[in-house]
PDB file of C-alpha atoms in Angstrom:
ATOM      1  CA  GLY A 729     104.023 -72.447-218.125  1.00 67.00           C
ATOM      2  CA  GLN A 730     103.145 -68.848-217.431  1.00 79.00           C
ATOM      3  CA  ASN A 731      99.502 -67.938-217.052  1.00 89.00           C
ATOM      4  CA  ILE A 732      97.519 -64.937-215.902  1.00 95.00           C
ATOM      5  CA  ASP A 733      93.728 -65.198-215.602  1.00 95.00           C
ATOM      6  CA  GLN A 734      91.185 -62.463-215.195  1.00 97.00           C
ATOM      7  CA  PRO A 735      87.495 -62.261-216.142  1.00 97.00           C
ATOM      8  CA  THR A 736      86.824 -61.114-219.693  1.00 95.00           C
ATOM      9  CA  GLU A 737      83.966 -58.763-218.899  1.00 96.00           C
ATOM     10  CA  MET A 738      82.249 -57.181-215.919  1.00 98.00           C
ATOM     11  CA  THR A 739      79.337 -54.794-215.541  1.00 97.00           C
ATOM     12  CA  ALA A 740      78.650 -52.526-212.578  1.00 97.00           C
ATOM     13  CA  THR A 741      76.460 -49.579-211.660  1.00 97.00           C
ATOM     14  CA  GLU A 742      77.566 -45.976-211.237  1.00 97.00           C
ATOM     15  CA  GLY A 743      78.337 -45.263-207.580  1.00 97.00           C
ATOM     16  CA  ALA A 744      78.862 -48.931-206.714  1.00 97.00           C
ATOM     17  CA  ILE A 745      82.003 -50.920-205.832  1.00 98.00           C
ATOM     18  CA  VAL A 746      83.532 -53.498-208.158  1.00 98.00           C
ATOM     19  CA  GLN A 747      86.332 -56.012-207.589  1.00 98.00           C
ATOM     20  CA  ILE A 748      88.358 -57.337-210.525  1.00 98.00           C
ATOM     21  CA  ASN A 749      90.276 -60.515-209.728  1.00 98.00           C
ATOM     22  CA  CYS A 750      93.526 -61.765-211.195  1.00 98.00           C
ATOM     23  CA  THR A 751      95.242 -65.108-210.593  1.00 97.00           C
ATOM     24  CA  TYR A 752      98.684 -65.916-211.853  1.00 96.00           C
ATOM     25  CA  GLN A 753     101.166 -68.749-212.281  1.00 93.00           C
ATOM     26  CA  THR A 754     104.593 -67.579-213.358  1.00 88.00           C
ATOM     27  CA  SER A 755     108.192 -68.691-213.145  1.00 83.00           C
ATOM     28  CA  GLY A 756     109.349 -66.360-210.417  1.00 85.00           C
ATOM     29  CA  PHE A 757     107.508 -63.339-209.135  1.00 88.00           C
ATOM     30  CA  ASN A 758     108.837 -59.836-208.829  1.00 86.00           C
ATOM     31  CA  GLY A 759     105.712 -57.705-208.571  1.00 92.00           C
ATOM     32  CA  LEU A 760     102.234 -57.217-209.996  1.00 95.00           C
ATOM     33  CA  PHE A 761     100.894 -54.206-211.898  1.00 96.00           C
ATOM     34  CA  TRP A 762      97.410 -53.013-212.766  1.00 97.00           C
ATOM     35  CA  TYR A 763      96.873 -50.832-215.842  1.00 97.00           C
ATOM     36  CA  GLN A 764      93.784 -49.079-217.174  1.00 97.00           C
ATOM     37  CA  GLN A 765      93.174 -48.821-220.920  1.00 95.00           C
ATOM     38  CA  HIS A 766      90.383 -46.781-222.467  1.00 94.00           C
ATOM     39  CA  ALA A 767      89.366 -47.722-225.995  1.00 90.00           C
ATOM     40  CA  GLY A 768      91.808 -46.352-228.553  1.00 85.00           C
ATOM     41  CA  GLU A 769      94.200 -45.084-225.895  1.00 88.00           C
ATOM     42  CA  ALA A 770      97.434 -46.129-224.214  1.00 90.00           C
ATOM     43  CA  PRO A 771      97.375 -48.346-221.124  1.00 94.00           C
ATOM     44  CA  THR A 772      98.094 -46.193-218.063  1.00 95.00           C
ATOM     45  CA  PHE A 773      99.651 -47.327-214.788  1.00 94.00           C
ATOM     46  CA  LEU A 774      97.292 -47.693-211.811  1.00 96.00           C
ATOM     47  CA  SER A 775      99.077 -49.633-209.087  1.00 95.00           C
ATOM     48  CA  TYR A 776     101.981 -51.865-208.140  1.00 94.00           C
ATOM     49  CA  ASN A 777     102.131 -54.579-205.448  1.00 95.00           C
ATOM     50  CA  VAL A 778     105.165 -56.627-204.495  1.00 93.00           C
ATOM     51  CA  LEU A 779     104.380 -57.371-200.824  1.00 94.00           C
ATOM     52  CA  ASP A 780     101.225 -59.023-199.493  1.00 96.00           C
ATOM     53  CA  GLY A 781      98.469 -56.662-198.521  1.00 96.00           C
ATOM     54  CA  LEU A 782      96.386 -53.773-199.693  1.00 97.00           C
ATOM     55  CA  GLU A 783      97.633 -50.645-201.444  1.00 94.00           C
ATOM     56  CA  GLU A 784      95.133 -47.792-201.492  1.00 94.00           C
ATOM     57  CA  LYS A 785      95.221 -44.898-203.904  1.00 90.00           C
ATOM     58  CA  GLY A 786      92.117 -42.750-203.826  1.00 94.00           C
ATOM     59  CA  ARG A 787      89.102 -44.620-205.226  1.00 96.00           C
ATOM     60  CA  PHE A 788      91.328 -47.474-206.386  1.00 97.00           C
ATOM     61  CA  SER A 789      92.912 -50.164-204.197  1.00 97.00           C
ATOM     62  CA  SER A 790      94.927 -53.228-205.120  1.00 98.00           C
ATOM     63  CA  PHE A 791      95.484 -56.339-203.041  1.00 98.00           C
ATOM     64  CA  LEU A 792      98.098 -59.079-203.344  1.00 98.00           C
ATOM     65  CA  SER A 793      98.493 -62.537-201.856  1.00 97.00           C
ATOM     66  CA  ARG A 794     101.740 -64.089-203.085  1.00 95.00           C
ATOM     67  CA  SER A 795     101.063 -67.456-201.453  1.00 94.00           C
ATOM     68  CA  LYS A 796      97.771 -67.757-203.346  1.00 95.00           C
ATOM     69  CA  GLY A 797      98.992 -66.228-206.613  1.00 96.00           C
ATOM     70  CA  TYR A 798      96.085 -63.800-206.400  1.00 96.00           C
ATOM     71  CA  SER A 799      95.410 -60.121-206.724  1.00 98.00           C
ATOM     72  CA  TYR A 800      92.383 -57.903-207.034  1.00 98.00           C
ATOM     73  CA  LEU A 801      91.705 -54.335-208.072  1.00 98.00           C
ATOM     74  CA  LEU A 802      88.927 -52.622-206.115  1.00 98.00           C
ATOM     75  CA  LEU A 803      87.186 -49.614-207.602  1.00 98.00           C
ATOM     76  CA  LYS A 804      84.922 -47.574-205.314  1.00 97.00           C
ATOM     77  CA  GLU A 805      82.313 -44.924-206.092  1.00 97.00           C
ATOM     78  CA  LEU A 806      82.275 -45.967-209.714  1.00 98.00           C
ATOM     79  CA  GLN A 807      82.011 -43.277-212.345  1.00 98.00           C
ATOM     80  CA  MET A 808      81.058 -43.586-216.001  1.00 97.00           C
ATOM     81  CA  LYS A 809      84.624 -42.673-216.969  1.00 97.00           C
ATOM     82  CA  ASP A 810      85.834 -45.843-215.221  1.00 98.00           C
ATOM     83  CA  SER A 811      84.456 -47.861-218.148  1.00 98.00           C
ATOM     84  CA  ALA A 812      87.668 -49.290-219.605  1.00 97.00           C
ATOM     85  CA  SER A 813      89.779 -52.401-219.861  1.00 96.00           C
ATOM     86  CA  TYR A 814      91.804 -53.287-216.746  1.00 98.00           C
ATOM     87  CA  LEU A 815      95.028 -55.201-217.333  1.00 97.00           C
ATOM     88  CA  CYS A 816      96.795 -57.329-214.742  1.00 97.00           C
ATOM     89  CA  ALA A 817     100.518 -57.861-215.383  1.00 95.00           C
ATOM     90  CA  VAL A 818     103.154 -59.827-213.488  1.00 93.00           C
ATOM     91  CA  THR A 819     106.916 -59.318-213.528  1.00 89.00           C
ATOM     92  CA  SER A 820     108.382 -62.791-213.681  1.00 82.00           C
ATOM     93  CA  GLN A 821     111.942 -64.046-213.455  1.00 75.00           C
ATOM     94  CA  GLY A 822     114.414 -61.868-215.295  1.00 73.00           C
ATOM     95  CA  GLY A 823     112.150 -58.844-215.206  1.00 74.00           C
ATOM     96  CA  LYS A 824     109.842 -60.003-218.002  1.00 80.00           C
ATOM     97  CA  LEU A 825     106.376 -58.405-217.760  1.00 86.00           C
ATOM     98  CA  ILE A 826     103.518 -60.758-218.661  1.00 89.00           C
ATOM     99  CA  PHE A 827      99.991 -59.442-219.198  1.00 93.00           C
ATOM    100  CA  GLY A 828      96.585 -61.005-218.711  1.00 94.00           C
ATOM    101  CA  GLN A 829      93.992 -60.551-221.457  1.00 93.00           C
ATOM    102  CA  GLY A 830      92.299 -57.707-219.601  1.00 95.00           C
ATOM    103  CA  THR A 831      88.862 -57.244-218.042  1.00 97.00           C
ATOM    104  CA  GLU A 832      86.434 -55.025-219.926  1.00 96.00           C
ATOM    105  CA  LEU A 833      84.457 -53.077-217.319  1.00 98.00           C
ATOM    106  CA  SER A 834      81.195 -51.398-218.298  1.00 97.00           C
ATOM    107  CA  VAL A 835      79.734 -48.888-215.853  1.00 98.00           C
ATOM    108  CA  LYS A 836      75.993 -48.330-216.299  1.00 96.00           C
ATOM    109  CA  PRO A 837      73.961 -45.353-215.015  1.00 95.00           C
TER     110      PRO A 837
ATOM    111  CA  GLU B1099     100.210 -36.500-223.560  1.00 54.00           C
ATOM    112  CA  THR B1100     101.704 -39.756-222.323  1.00 57.00           C
ATOM    113  CA  GLY B1101     105.383 -38.883-222.771  1.00 92.00           C
ATOM    114  CA  VAL B1102     105.627 -41.645-225.352  1.00 95.00           C
ATOM    115  CA  THR B1103     104.697 -40.667-228.897  1.00 96.00           C
ATOM    116  CA  GLN B1104     103.984 -43.133-231.673  1.00 97.00           C
ATOM    117  CA  THR B1105     103.536 -42.442-235.368  1.00 97.00           C
ATOM    118  CA  PRO B1106     101.590 -43.091-237.429  1.00 97.00           C
ATOM    119  CA  ARG B1107      98.362 -43.657-235.445  1.00 95.00           C
ATOM    120  CA  HIS B1108      96.869 -45.692-238.265  1.00 96.00           C
ATOM    121  CA  LEU B1109      98.542 -47.611-241.100  1.00 96.00           C
ATOM    122  CA  VAL B1110      97.111 -49.696-243.916  1.00 96.00           C
ATOM    123  CA  MET B1111      99.610 -51.644-245.956  1.00 93.00           C
ATOM    124  CA  GLY B1112      99.677 -54.381-248.540  1.00 91.00           C
ATOM    125  CA  MET B1113     101.536 -57.630-248.009  1.00 90.00           C
ATOM    126  CA  THR B1114     104.370 -56.562-250.303  1.00 89.00           C
ATOM    127  CA  ASN B1115     104.883 -53.101-248.792  1.00 90.00           C
ATOM    128  CA  LYS B1116     107.688 -51.942-246.537  1.00 94.00           C
ATOM    129  CA  LYS B1117     106.788 -49.517-243.778  1.00 96.00           C
ATOM    130  CA  SER B1118     108.168 -48.388-240.424  1.00 97.00           C
ATOM    131  CA  LEU B1119     106.593 -47.540-237.089  1.00 98.00           C
ATOM    132  CA  LYS B1120     108.235 -44.875-234.971  1.00 98.00           C
ATOM    133  CA  CYS B1121     108.308 -44.367-231.221  1.00 98.00           C
ATOM    134  CA  GLU B1122     109.853 -41.531-229.237  1.00 97.00           C
ATOM    135  CA  GLN B1123     109.977 -41.026-225.477  1.00 97.00           C
ATOM    136  CA  HIS B1124     110.837 -37.897-223.507  1.00 93.00           C
ATOM    137  CA  LEU B1125     110.861 -39.472-220.047  1.00 94.00           C
ATOM    138  CA  GLY B1126     114.583 -40.169-219.687  1.00 93.00           C
ATOM    139  CA  HIS B1127     113.999 -43.919-219.651  1.00 93.00           C
ATOM    140  CA  ASN B1128     116.617 -46.449-220.715  1.00 91.00           C
ATOM    141  CA  ALA B1129     114.395 -49.365-221.652  1.00 92.00           C
ATOM    142  CA  MET B1130     112.009 -49.475-224.606  1.00 95.00           C
ATOM    143  CA  TYR B1131     109.562 -52.131-225.708  1.00 95.00           C
ATOM    144  CA  TRP B1132     107.361 -53.213-228.595  1.00 97.00           C
ATOM    145  CA  TYR B1133     104.100 -54.972-227.762  1.00 96.00           C
ATOM    146  CA  LYS B1134     101.409 -56.397-230.032  1.00 96.00           C
ATOM    147  CA  GLN B1135      97.777 -56.107-228.914  1.00 94.00           C
ATOM    148  CA  SER B1136      95.185 -58.200-230.754  1.00 92.00           C
ATOM    149  CA  ALA B1137      91.486 -58.289-229.945  1.00 86.00           C
ATOM    150  CA  LYS B1138      90.599 -60.487-226.963  1.00 79.00           C
ATOM    151  CA  LYS B1139      94.244 -61.476-226.435  1.00 87.00           C
ATOM    152  CA  PRO B1140      96.821 -60.448-223.835  1.00 90.00           C
ATOM    153  CA  LEU B1141      99.441 -57.906-224.738  1.00 92.00           C
ATOM    154  CA  GLU B1142     102.290 -59.832-226.373  1.00 93.00           C
ATOM    155  CA  LEU B1143     105.835 -58.706-225.739  1.00 92.00           C
ATOM    156  CA  MET B1144     107.815 -58.569-228.986  1.00 95.00           C
ATOM    157  CA  PHE B1145     111.140 -56.858-228.286  1.00 95.00           C
ATOM    158  CA  VAL B1146     112.984 -55.248-225.390  1.00 93.00           C
ATOM    159  CA  TYR B1147     115.880 -52.816-225.590  1.00 94.00           C
ATOM    160  CA  ASN B1148     117.944 -51.812-222.553  1.00 90.00           C
ATOM    161  CA  PHE B1149     120.434 -48.992-223.080  1.00 91.00           C
ATOM    162  CA  LYS B1150     120.019 -49.389-226.876  1.00 90.00           C
ATOM    163  CA  GLU B1151     120.887 -53.092-226.783  1.00 91.00           C
ATOM    164  CA  GLN B1152     118.274 -55.690-227.673  1.00 91.00           C
ATOM    165  CA  THR B1153     117.782 -57.966-224.671  1.00 88.00           C
ATOM    166  CA  GLU B1154     114.607 -59.787-225.659  1.00 86.00           C
ATOM    167  CA  ASN B1155     113.246 -61.145-228.917  1.00 88.00           C
ATOM    168  CA  ASN B1156     110.122 -63.086-228.065  1.00 85.00           C
ATOM    169  CA  SER B1157     110.284 -65.454-231.064  1.00 90.00           C
ATOM    170  CA  VAL B1158     109.085 -62.720-233.393  1.00 95.00           C
ATOM    171  CA  PRO B1159     109.085 -63.508-237.149  1.00 95.00           C
ATOM    172  CA  SER B1160     111.858 -61.839-239.124  1.00 95.00           C
ATOM    173  CA  ARG B1161     109.340 -59.785-241.116  1.00 96.00           C
ATOM    174  CA  PHE B1162     109.377 -57.538-238.014  1.00 97.00           C
ATOM    175  CA  SER B1163     112.728 -55.824-237.582  1.00 97.00           C
ATOM    176  CA  PRO B1164     113.341 -53.457-234.648  1.00 97.00           C
ATOM    177  CA  GLU B1165     115.886 -50.666-234.499  1.00 97.00           C
ATOM    178  CA  CYS B1166     116.938 -48.604-231.504  1.00 96.00           C
ATOM    179  CA  PRO B1167     119.408 -45.855-232.506  1.00 95.00           C
ATOM    180  CA  ASN B1168     119.375 -44.261-229.032  1.00 93.00           C
ATOM    181  CA  SER B1169     117.539 -44.556-225.730  1.00 91.00           C
ATOM    182  CA  SER B1170     114.813 -42.127-226.840  1.00 95.00           C
ATOM    183  CA  HIS B1171     113.878 -43.625-230.207  1.00 97.00           C
ATOM    184  CA  LEU B1172     112.608 -46.999-231.307  1.00 98.00           C
ATOM    185  CA  PHE B1173     111.511 -48.193-234.725  1.00 98.00           C
ATOM    186  CA  LEU B1174     109.735 -51.271-236.000  1.00 98.00           C
ATOM    187  CA  HIS B1175     110.424 -51.987-239.650  1.00 97.00           C
ATOM    188  CA  LEU B1176     107.743 -54.034-241.389  1.00 96.00           C
ATOM    189  CA  HIS B1177     108.219 -56.105-244.548  1.00 95.00           C
ATOM    190  CA  THR B1178     106.027 -58.688-246.322  1.00 94.00           C
ATOM    191  CA  LEU B1179     103.505 -58.858-243.509  1.00 94.00           C
ATOM    192  CA  GLN B1180     100.518 -61.193-243.371  1.00 95.00           C
ATOM    193  CA  PRO B1181      96.864 -60.283-242.719  1.00 94.00           C
ATOM    194  CA  GLU B1182      97.106 -61.948-239.291  1.00 94.00           C
ATOM    195  CA  ASP B1183      99.693 -59.318-238.346  1.00 96.00           C
ATOM    196  CA  SER B1184      96.897 -56.743-238.255  1.00 96.00           C
ATOM    197  CA  ALA B1185      96.789 -55.464-234.672  1.00 96.00           C
ATOM    198  CA  LEU B1186      97.554 -52.518-232.419  1.00 96.00           C
ATOM    199  CA  TYR B1187     101.306 -52.118-231.950  1.00 97.00           C
ATOM    200  CA  LEU B1188     102.222 -50.430-228.699  1.00 97.00           C
ATOM    201  CA  CYS B1189     105.542 -48.923-227.753  1.00 97.00           C
ATOM    202  CA  ALA B1190     106.466 -48.492-224.091  1.00 95.00           C
ATOM    203  CA  SER B1191     109.384 -47.212-222.053  1.00 95.00           C
ATOM    204  CA  SER B1192     110.579 -47.563-218.479  1.00 92.00           C
ATOM    205  CA  GLN B1193     113.719 -47.748-216.427  1.00 87.00           C
ATOM    206  CA  PRO B1194     115.237 -51.208-216.970  1.00 81.00           C
ATOM    207  CA  GLN B1195     113.371 -53.972-215.108  1.00 73.00           C
ATOM    208  CA  GLY B1196     115.312 -56.005-212.607  1.00 66.00           C
ATOM    209  CA  SER B1197     115.280 -57.722-209.289  1.00 51.00           C
ATOM    210  CA  GLU B1198     115.463 -54.473-207.340  1.00 53.00           C
ATOM    211  CA  SER B1199     113.566 -52.129-209.578  1.00 58.00           C
ATOM    212  CA  ASN B1200     110.125 -52.423-211.100  1.00 75.00           C
ATOM    213  CA  SER B1201     109.530 -49.229-212.908  1.00 85.00           C
ATOM    214  CA  PRO B1202     106.026 -49.069-214.443  1.00 90.00           C
ATOM    215  CA  LEU B1203     105.818 -49.028-218.204  1.00 92.00           C
ATOM    216  CA  HIS B1204     104.656 -45.866-219.942  1.00 94.00           C
ATOM    217  CA  PHE B1205     102.831 -46.672-223.164  1.00 95.00           C
ATOM    218  CA  GLY B1206     102.248 -44.738-226.337  1.00 95.00           C
ATOM    219  CA  ASN B1207      98.801 -44.628-227.951  1.00 93.00           C
ATOM    220  CA  GLY B1208      99.818 -47.262-230.456  1.00 95.00           C
ATOM    221  CA  THR B1209      99.721 -47.715-234.217  1.00 97.00           C
ATOM    222  CA  ARG B1210      96.607 -49.466-235.524  1.00 96.00           C
ATOM    223  CA  LEU B1211      97.988 -51.617-238.365  1.00 96.00           C
ATOM    224  CA  THR B1212      95.838 -53.231-241.038  1.00 96.00           C
ATOM    225  CA  VAL B1213      97.469 -55.581-243.540  1.00 95.00           C
ATOM    226  CA  THR B1214      95.444 -56.135-246.706  1.00 93.00           C
TER     227      THR B1214
END
C-alpha cells in the first residue's frame, strides 16, 4: 500500500530550529514536496526534492534520502508566523500526488 | 492572491439540495484537481483533469460530479450529500504531472462545506 507518515503535532520556540520528519512507502517515487498551510488558507509550495541531499531556500531546507524513504523539513530562526500545518507529499507512479496528514507546528514566544 | 480562485468560501446545504463549487485559475496550467480535506486526515485526491479530460477518479461517490469546460475552469456539482461529506474542498492546478515534470500544485483557499 501507499503510506506517508509525519508527526501530528510539534511545538518549538521562537528563534529556534525545528525539524519535521516524513517517511514514505509508495509504489514508485518521482519526487517529494513540502507545503505550508495556515489555518483557513490554501496550502502553498515550499520545496521539492527528487535527488538525495539537501535543498536550501532561505530559512527553510528540505532533505531527501530515497534509499531510506525519508525526508525532513528544517526551519531555522523560527518566527511566530511559521505556526502552520506542514504537509509532506510524494509523487508516486503515474504522477499521482499522495499527501501525509500534515504536522501542526506551534511556535511559542 | 493565489492565482486559483474558489467560490463560494463557505457553503451550508441540506442533504436534498443541489449546489456547485467553482474553481478558476489564471496561471496557464493544463491540469486541475479536486481534493477533500477533513480534520486530522490527509488531503484526499478526488478528481484530476489534464487538458480538460478526466484522467483520475479516485473512487469518488457519484453524488460528486466534476465538470471541466476548459483548462481554466473546474466545477464540482453536489447532489444528495451526506453529513460525512462535510469538509474543506480544495481546487488546485499545475502543469500535468509526469515522469519528467513535477510541477508544484497551486491551491485555492477552498470551500468549507457543511451538510446538514
